[in-house]
């Protein structure tokens, strides 16, 4: 996994004074609260604050993916790689997000973890594949990660961070300065969105949405949605034994979340 410093060192999308002014003129940057800067997400059935462009996210995602592939050792285990491709591919198809060039790479590490980037690039660690007992449990992880993509959760968090920056005067600073120094500050805010799911925990709302959509993808792909409960309970049991899986540090789980997951399974008739 990328460390925070390595992530900060990545080349970032730059938003200098000119882009900021253009954004202001176009109404895409500010005032976000009063203007059309929220976008309906049909998968979620709600509107989202969206201050980052698809092009910016695509560029950052590609850079992050390249850096992760260079840093991590990629597994040569044919069985594990085939399993990740098989399960990931079925979930991606079921999600309907065919516009992404999905890729599932197994990293050769004991870490019990997986993450996804907004461009459909999924990193899954050998340690996780060793504790998922069947394809259905791996489909739980793949479905949940794909749901974070469909939910545009990373972009939403980046947008919220940008909004917070605007609220604290970053916009004024940027407007007052003609040089590129402030571009770094903007780049940090933009990049921060991508660290959700890779370094930083998703919010409870995002977790609940990812669970809901994820089990729907599982069902559509003909996996057994009830295995999602078994999987997350297993993760929580590891945590209570003092061996918290890295997956839980970026995807916090607790009884409230499990109750919501069970309620969704019952509502859909999956359990
Ligand atoms: Zn999650």
mmCIF file of C-alpha atoms and ligand atoms in Angstrom:
data_model
loop_
_atom_site.group_PDB
_atom_site.id
_atom_site.type_symbol
_atom_site.label_atom_id
_atom_site.label_comp_id
_atom_site.label_asym_id
_atom_site.label_seq_id
_atom_site.Cartn_x
_atom_site.Cartn_y
_atom_site.Cartn_z
ATOM 1 C CA UNK A 1 0.000 0.000 0.000
ATOM 2 C CA UNK A 2 1.095 3.555 -0.604
ATOM 3 C CA UNK A 3 2.206 5.405 2.481
ATOM 4 C CA UNK A 4 0.825 8.830 3.106
ATOM 5 C CA UNK A 5 4.133 10.458 2.153
ATOM 6 C CA UNK A 6 4.353 8.491 -1.041
ATOM 7 C CA UNK A 7 0.824 9.464 -1.890
ATOM 8 C CA UNK A 8 1.627 13.116 -1.263
ATOM 9 C CA UNK A 9 4.643 12.773 -3.533
ATOM 10 C CA UNK A 10 2.553 11.661 -6.488
ATOM 11 C CA UNK A 11 2.173 14.136 -9.306
ATOM 12 C CA UNK A 12 -1.180 15.764 -8.707
ATOM 13 C CA UNK A 13 -3.798 17.518 -10.746
ATOM 14 C CA UNK A 14 -3.040 21.188 -10.578
ATOM 15 C CA UNK A 15 -5.692 23.803 -10.206
ATOM 16 C CA UNK A 16 -4.007 27.158 -10.504
ATOM 17 C CA UNK A 17 -5.437 30.618 -10.473
ATOM 18 C CA UNK A 18 -6.605 30.428 -14.055
ATOM 19 C CA UNK A 19 -8.546 27.195 -13.563
ATOM 20 C CA UNK A 20 -10.011 28.462 -10.346
ATOM 21 C CA UNK A 21 -11.161 31.680 -12.001
ATOM 22 C CA UNK A 22 -12.567 29.700 -14.903
ATOM 23 C CA UNK A 23 -14.344 27.453 -12.458
ATOM 24 C CA UNK A 24 -15.770 30.420 -10.620
ATOM 25 C CA UNK A 25 -16.963 31.980 -13.867
ATOM 26 C CA UNK A 26 -18.561 28.728 -14.955
ATOM 27 C CA UNK A 27 -20.129 28.289 -11.560
ATOM 28 C CA UNK A 28 -18.485 24.921 -11.136
ATOM 29 C CA UNK A 29 -16.359 25.806 -8.152
ATOM 30 C CA UNK A 30 -18.152 28.386 -6.050
ATOM 31 C CA UNK A 31 -20.704 28.977 -4.697
ATOM 32 C CA UNK A 32 -21.180 25.241 -4.696
ATOM 33 C CA UNK A 33 -23.932 25.238 -2.093
ATOM 34 C CA UNK A 34 -26.318 27.453 -4.010
ATOM 35 C CA UNK A 35 -25.514 26.398 -7.562
ATOM 36 C CA UNK A 36 -25.760 23.276 -9.638
ATOM 37 C CA UNK A 37 -22.716 21.613 -8.124
ATOM 38 C CA UNK A 38 -24.651 18.682 -6.864
ATOM 39 C CA UNK A 39 -25.256 15.787 -9.200
ATOM 40 C CA UNK A 40 -27.910 13.105 -8.961
ATOM 41 C CA UNK A 41 -26.449 9.636 -8.574
ATOM 42 C CA UNK A 42 -29.112 7.162 -9.736
ATOM 43 C CA UNK A 43 -27.320 4.232 -8.105
ATOM 44 C CA UNK A 44 -27.613 5.940 -4.725
ATOM 45 C CA UNK A 45 -30.867 7.778 -5.269
ATOM 46 C CA UNK A 46 -29.457 11.009 -3.897
ATOM 47 C CA UNK A 47 -27.580 14.089 -5.020
ATOM 48 C CA UNK A 48 -23.860 14.500 -4.390
ATOM 49 C CA UNK A 49 -21.573 17.488 -4.150
ATOM 50 C CA UNK A 50 -19.272 17.123 -7.169
ATOM 51 C CA UNK A 51 -16.504 19.707 -7.551
ATOM 52 C CA UNK A 52 -13.984 17.508 -9.305
ATOM 53 C CA UNK A 53 -14.084 16.718 -12.989
ATOM 54 C CA UNK A 54 -14.028 13.221 -14.426
ATOM 55 C CA UNK A 55 -10.812 14.147 -16.250
ATOM 56 C CA UNK A 56 -9.072 15.143 -13.020
ATOM 57 C CA UNK A 57 -10.179 11.952 -11.309
ATOM 58 C CA UNK A 58 -9.120 9.826 -14.275
ATOM 59 C CA UNK A 59 -5.644 11.362 -14.260
ATOM 60 C CA UNK A 60 -5.171 10.968 -10.494
ATOM 61 C CA UNK A 61 -6.474 7.417 -10.568
ATOM 62 C CA UNK A 62 -4.100 6.422 -13.344
ATOM 63 C CA UNK A 63 -1.125 7.912 -11.498
ATOM 64 C CA UNK A 64 -2.079 6.266 -8.213
ATOM 65 C CA UNK A 65 -2.520 2.896 -9.888
ATOM 66 C CA UNK A 66 0.835 3.102 -11.606
ATOM 67 C CA UNK A 67 2.563 4.015 -8.336
ATOM 68 C CA UNK A 68 0.893 1.162 -6.451
ATOM 69 C CA UNK A 69 1.894 -1.365 -9.113
ATOM 70 C CA UNK A 70 5.475 -0.193 -8.938
ATOM 71 C CA UNK A 71 5.626 -0.312 -5.173
ATOM 72 C CA UNK A 72 3.876 -3.607 -4.477
ATOM 73 C CA UNK A 73 5.046 -7.041 -5.472
ATOM 74 C CA UNK A 74 2.523 -8.515 -7.877
ATOM 75 C CA UNK A 75 1.655 -12.146 -7.212
ATOM 76 C CA UNK A 76 2.557 -14.850 -9.711
ATOM 77 C CA UNK A 77 0.120 -17.315 -8.156
ATOM 78 C CA UNK A 78 -2.029 -18.400 -11.082
ATOM 79 C CA UNK A 79 -4.838 -19.758 -8.916
ATOM 80 C CA UNK A 80 -5.192 -16.566 -6.904
ATOM 81 C CA UNK A 81 -4.931 -14.360 -9.975
ATOM 82 C CA UNK A 82 -7.554 -16.435 -11.774
ATOM 83 C CA UNK A 83 -9.873 -16.209 -8.776
ATOM 84 C CA UNK A 84 -9.539 -12.415 -8.574
ATOM 85 C CA UNK A 85 -10.193 -12.078 -12.317
ATOM 86 C CA UNK A 86 -13.094 -14.506 -12.272
ATOM 87 C CA UNK A 87 -14.935 -13.018 -9.309
ATOM 88 C CA UNK A 88 -14.005 -9.411 -10.038
ATOM 89 C CA UNK A 89 -15.045 -9.754 -13.667
ATOM 90 C CA UNK A 90 -18.450 -11.157 -12.788
ATOM 91 C CA UNK A 91 -19.096 -8.418 -10.244
ATOM 92 C CA UNK A 92 -17.959 -5.689 -12.641
ATOM 93 C CA UNK A 93 -20.329 -6.993 -15.315
ATOM 94 C CA UNK A 94 -23.187 -7.204 -12.840
ATOM 95 C CA UNK A 95 -22.558 -3.613 -11.755
ATOM 96 C CA UNK A 96 -23.168 -2.411 -15.306
ATOM 97 C CA UNK A 97 -20.105 -0.145 -15.158
ATOM 98 C CA UNK A 98 -18.790 -1.257 -18.505
ATOM 99 C CA UNK A 99 -17.258 2.167 -19.189
ATOM 100 C CA UNK A 100 -14.385 1.318 -16.833
ATOM 101 C CA UNK A 101 -11.386 -0.722 -17.891
ATOM 102 C CA UNK A 102 -11.570 -3.045 -14.874
ATOM 103 C CA UNK A 103 -8.389 -4.630 -13.641
ATOM 104 C CA UNK A 104 -7.862 -6.914 -10.654
ATOM 105 C CA UNK A 105 -4.320 -7.278 -9.434
ATOM 106 C CA UNK A 106 -3.218 -9.595 -6.610
ATOM 107 C CA UNK A 107 -0.457 -8.121 -4.469
ATOM 108 C CA UNK A 108 1.841 -10.648 -2.814
ATOM 109 C CA UNK A 109 1.443 -9.529 0.791
ATOM 110 C CA UNK A 110 0.056 -11.008 4.013
ATOM 111 C CA UNK A 111 -2.074 -7.929 4.486
ATOM 112 C CA UNK A 112 -5.804 -8.653 4.709
ATOM 113 C CA UNK A 113 -6.840 -5.837 2.458
ATOM 114 C CA UNK A 114 -8.315 -4.680 -0.823
ATOM 115 C CA UNK A 115 -9.013 -1.307 -2.336
ATOM 116 C CA UNK A 116 -10.385 0.243 -5.484
ATOM 117 C CA UNK A 117 -9.707 3.400 -7.436
ATOM 118 C CA UNK A 118 -12.445 5.390 -9.179
ATOM 119 C CA UNK A 119 -11.274 4.095 -12.568
ATOM 120 C CA UNK A 120 -12.067 0.468 -11.746
ATOM 121 C CA UNK A 121 -8.567 -0.637 -10.778
ATOM 122 C CA UNK A 122 -8.725 -3.053 -7.867
ATOM 123 C CA UNK A 123 -5.833 -4.098 -5.657
ATOM 124 C CA UNK A 124 -6.436 -7.264 -3.633
ATOM 125 C CA UNK A 125 -3.850 -8.739 -1.271
ATOM 126 C CA UNK A 126 -2.919 -12.407 -0.969
ATOM 127 C CA UNK A 127 -3.686 -12.184 2.760
ATOM 128 C CA UNK A 128 -7.293 -11.407 1.988
ATOM 129 C CA UNK A 129 -7.611 -14.205 -0.571
ATOM 130 C CA UNK A 130 -6.304 -16.599 2.077
ATOM 131 C CA UNK A 131 -9.116 -15.736 4.493
ATOM 132 C CA UNK A 132 -12.027 -15.537 2.052
ATOM 133 C CA UNK A 133 -13.293 -19.087 2.146
ATOM 134 C CA UNK A 134 -15.103 -19.148 -1.177
ATOM 135 C CA UNK A 135 -15.879 -17.092 -4.280
ATOM 136 C CA UNK A 136 -18.997 -15.709 -2.599
ATOM 137 C CA UNK A 137 -16.941 -14.117 0.169
ATOM 138 C CA UNK A 138 -14.494 -12.645 -2.305
ATOM 139 C CA UNK A 139 -17.518 -11.411 -4.257
ATOM 140 C CA UNK A 140 -18.552 -9.634 -1.056
ATOM 141 C CA UNK A 141 -15.333 -7.625 -1.146
ATOM 142 C CA UNK A 142 -15.438 -7.056 -4.904
ATOM 143 C CA UNK A 143 -19.107 -6.041 -4.753
ATOM 144 C CA UNK A 144 -18.462 -3.651 -1.901
ATOM 145 C CA UNK A 145 -15.464 -2.059 -3.657
ATOM 146 C CA UNK A 146 -17.325 -1.774 -6.976
ATOM 147 C CA UNK A 147 -20.128 -0.078 -5.074
ATOM 148 C CA UNK A 148 -17.713 2.574 -3.804
ATOM 149 C CA UNK A 149 -16.930 3.290 -7.474
ATOM 150 C CA UNK A 150 -20.592 3.437 -8.476
ATOM 151 C CA UNK A 151 -21.271 5.617 -5.473
ATOM 152 C CA UNK A 152 -18.520 8.014 -6.575
ATOM 153 C CA UNK A 153 -17.526 8.075 -2.930
ATOM 154 C CA UNK A 154 -13.904 9.143 -3.457
ATOM 155 C CA UNK A 155 -14.982 12.034 -5.665
ATOM 156 C CA UNK A 156 -17.603 13.063 -3.152
ATOM 157 C CA UNK A 157 -15.095 13.105 -0.301
ATOM 158 C CA UNK A 158 -12.618 15.094 -2.406
ATOM 159 C CA UNK A 159 -15.383 17.567 -3.183
ATOM 160 C CA UNK A 160 -16.245 17.859 0.492
ATOM 161 C CA UNK A 161 -12.593 18.543 1.250
ATOM 162 C CA UNK A 162 -12.487 21.200 -1.448
ATOM 163 C CA UNK A 163 -15.625 22.771 -0.031
ATOM 164 C CA UNK A 164 -14.003 22.820 3.379
ATOM 165 C CA UNK A 165 -10.961 24.497 1.831
ATOM 166 C CA UNK A 166 -13.133 27.119 0.232
ATOM 167 C CA UNK A 167 -14.903 27.685 3.513
ATOM 168 C CA UNK A 168 -11.610 28.267 5.289
ATOM 169 C CA UNK A 169 -10.402 30.857 2.824
ATOM 170 C CA UNK A 170 -8.309 28.795 0.464
ATOM 171 C CA UNK A 171 -10.233 30.309 -2.441
ATOM 172 C CA UNK A 172 -9.378 33.822 -1.368
ATOM 173 C CA UNK A 173 -5.722 32.910 -0.998
ATOM 174 C CA UNK A 174 -5.683 31.357 -4.436
ATOM 175 C CA UNK A 175 -7.328 34.373 -5.998
ATOM 176 C CA UNK A 176 -4.863 36.749 -4.427
ATOM 177 C CA UNK A 177 -1.877 34.937 -5.774
ATOM 178 C CA UNK A 178 -0.783 34.748 -9.359
ATOM 179 C CA UNK A 179 1.871 32.098 -8.839
ATOM 180 C CA UNK A 180 1.536 28.385 -8.659
ATOM 181 C CA UNK A 181 2.218 27.961 -4.943
ATOM 182 C CA UNK A 182 -1.418 27.522 -4.125
ATOM 183 C CA UNK A 183 -1.807 24.942 -6.822
ATOM 184 C CA UNK A 184 -0.072 22.578 -4.428
ATOM 185 C CA UNK A 185 -2.722 23.166 -1.822
ATOM 186 C CA UNK A 186 -5.457 22.446 -4.336
ATOM 187 C CA UNK A 187 -3.682 19.356 -5.534
ATOM 188 C CA UNK A 188 -3.547 18.064 -1.977
ATOM 189 C CA UNK A 189 -7.250 18.574 -1.562
ATOM 190 C CA UNK A 190 -8.001 16.842 -4.845
ATOM 191 C CA UNK A 191 -5.691 13.943 -4.088
ATOM 192 C CA UNK A 192 -7.188 13.552 -0.639
ATOM 193 C CA UNK A 193 -10.331 12.150 -2.182
ATOM 194 C CA UNK A 194 -8.480 9.212 -3.647
ATOM 195 C CA UNK A 195 -6.949 8.276 -0.313
ATOM 196 C CA UNK A 196 -10.377 7.202 0.889
ATOM 197 C CA UNK A 197 -10.463 3.471 0.651
ATOM 198 C CA UNK A 198 -6.695 3.337 0.188
ATOM 199 C CA UNK A 199 -5.462 5.108 3.320
ATOM 200 C CA UNK A 200 -8.379 6.752 5.076
ATOM 201 C CA UNK A 201 -11.665 5.300 6.262
ATOM 202 C CA UNK A 202 -14.883 5.813 4.370
ATOM 203 C CA UNK A 203 -17.732 7.445 6.254
ATOM 204 C CA UNK A 204 -20.541 5.399 7.746
ATOM 205 C CA UNK A 205 -22.908 6.623 5.039
ATOM 206 C CA UNK A 206 -20.521 5.437 2.328
ATOM 207 C CA UNK A 207 -20.074 2.074 4.022
ATOM 208 C CA UNK A 208 -23.819 1.514 4.310
ATOM 209 C CA UNK A 209 -24.301 2.456 0.647
ATOM 210 C CA UNK A 210 -21.452 0.195 -0.466
ATOM 211 C CA UNK A 211 -22.868 -2.724 1.512
ATOM 212 C CA UNK A 212 -26.337 -2.253 0.031
ATOM 213 C CA UNK A 213 -25.211 -1.930 -3.575
ATOM 214 C CA UNK A 214 -22.513 -4.564 -3.127
ATOM 215 C CA UNK A 215 -24.895 -7.335 -2.140
ATOM 216 C CA UNK A 216 -27.185 -6.353 -5.021
ATOM 217 C CA UNK A 217 -24.249 -6.841 -7.416
ATOM 218 C CA UNK A 218 -23.498 -10.180 -5.732
ATOM 219 C CA UNK A 219 -27.061 -11.354 -6.273
ATOM 220 C CA UNK A 220 -27.065 -10.193 -9.899
ATOM 221 C CA UNK A 221 -23.815 -12.066 -10.468
ATOM 222 C CA UNK A 222 -25.372 -15.209 -8.942
ATOM 223 C CA UNK A 223 -23.284 -15.218 -5.790
ATOM 224 C CA UNK A 224 -24.897 -15.841 -2.417
ATOM 225 C CA UNK A 225 -25.496 -12.447 -0.758
ATOM 226 C CA UNK A 226 -25.845 -14.008 2.707
ATOM 227 C CA UNK A 227 -22.128 -14.833 2.593
ATOM 228 C CA UNK A 228 -21.494 -11.105 3.026
ATOM 229 C CA UNK A 229 -22.645 -11.361 6.635
ATOM 230 C CA UNK A 230 -20.333 -14.311 7.282
ATOM 231 C CA UNK A 231 -17.427 -12.464 5.724
ATOM 232 C CA UNK A 232 -17.784 -9.179 7.645
ATOM 233 C CA UNK A 233 -18.444 -11.026 10.898
ATOM 234 C CA UNK A 234 -15.207 -12.924 10.305
ATOM 235 C CA UNK A 235 -13.375 -9.636 9.804
ATOM 236 C CA UNK A 236 -14.825 -8.254 13.029
ATOM 237 C CA UNK A 237 -13.912 -11.436 14.902
ATOM 238 C CA UNK A 238 -10.299 -11.020 13.795
ATOM 239 C CA UNK A 239 -10.393 -7.498 15.088
ATOM 240 C CA UNK A 240 -11.740 -8.561 18.470
ATOM 241 C CA UNK A 241 -8.934 -11.137 18.695
ATOM 242 C CA UNK A 242 -6.457 -8.285 18.427
ATOM 243 C CA UNK A 243 -5.528 -8.828 14.781
ATOM 244 C CA UNK A 244 -7.444 -6.026 13.042
ATOM 245 C CA UNK A 245 -7.471 -6.563 9.258
ATOM 246 C CA UNK A 246 -6.286 -3.540 7.285
ATOM 247 C CA UNK A 247 -9.547 -3.810 5.357
ATOM 248 C CA UNK A 248 -11.423 -2.659 8.460
ATOM 249 C CA UNK A 249 -9.238 0.411 8.938
ATOM 250 C CA UNK A 250 -10.471 1.795 5.623
ATOM 251 C CA UNK A 251 -13.911 0.125 5.779
ATOM 252 C CA UNK A 252 -14.964 0.434 9.415
ATOM 253 C CA UNK A 253 -17.496 -2.149 10.505
ATOM 254 C CA UNK A 254 -19.562 -2.465 13.638
ATOM 255 C CA UNK A 255 -22.891 -3.795 14.898
ATOM 256 C CA UNK A 256 -24.835 -0.882 13.435
ATOM 257 C CA UNK A 257 -23.454 -1.644 9.998
ATOM 258 C CA UNK A 258 -24.105 -5.383 10.400
ATOM 259 C CA UNK A 259 -27.692 -4.725 11.440
ATOM 260 C CA UNK A 260 -28.203 -2.527 8.381
ATOM 261 C CA UNK A 261 -26.683 -5.212 6.149
ATOM 262 C CA UNK A 262 -28.959 -7.891 7.611
ATOM 263 C CA UNK A 263 -31.995 -5.632 7.216
ATOM 264 C CA UNK A 264 -31.159 -5.074 3.533
ATOM 265 C CA UNK A 265 -30.725 -8.810 2.950
ATOM 266 C CA UNK A 266 -34.142 -9.467 4.488
ATOM 267 C CA UNK A 267 -35.775 -6.604 2.563
ATOM 268 C CA UNK A 268 -34.448 -8.016 -0.718
ATOM 269 C CA UNK A 269 -35.411 -11.550 0.246
ATOM 270 C CA UNK A 270 -31.778 -12.706 0.121
ATOM 271 C CA UNK A 271 -31.869 -14.083 3.661
HETATM 272 ZN ZN1 LIG B 1 -16.114 0.290 2.190
#
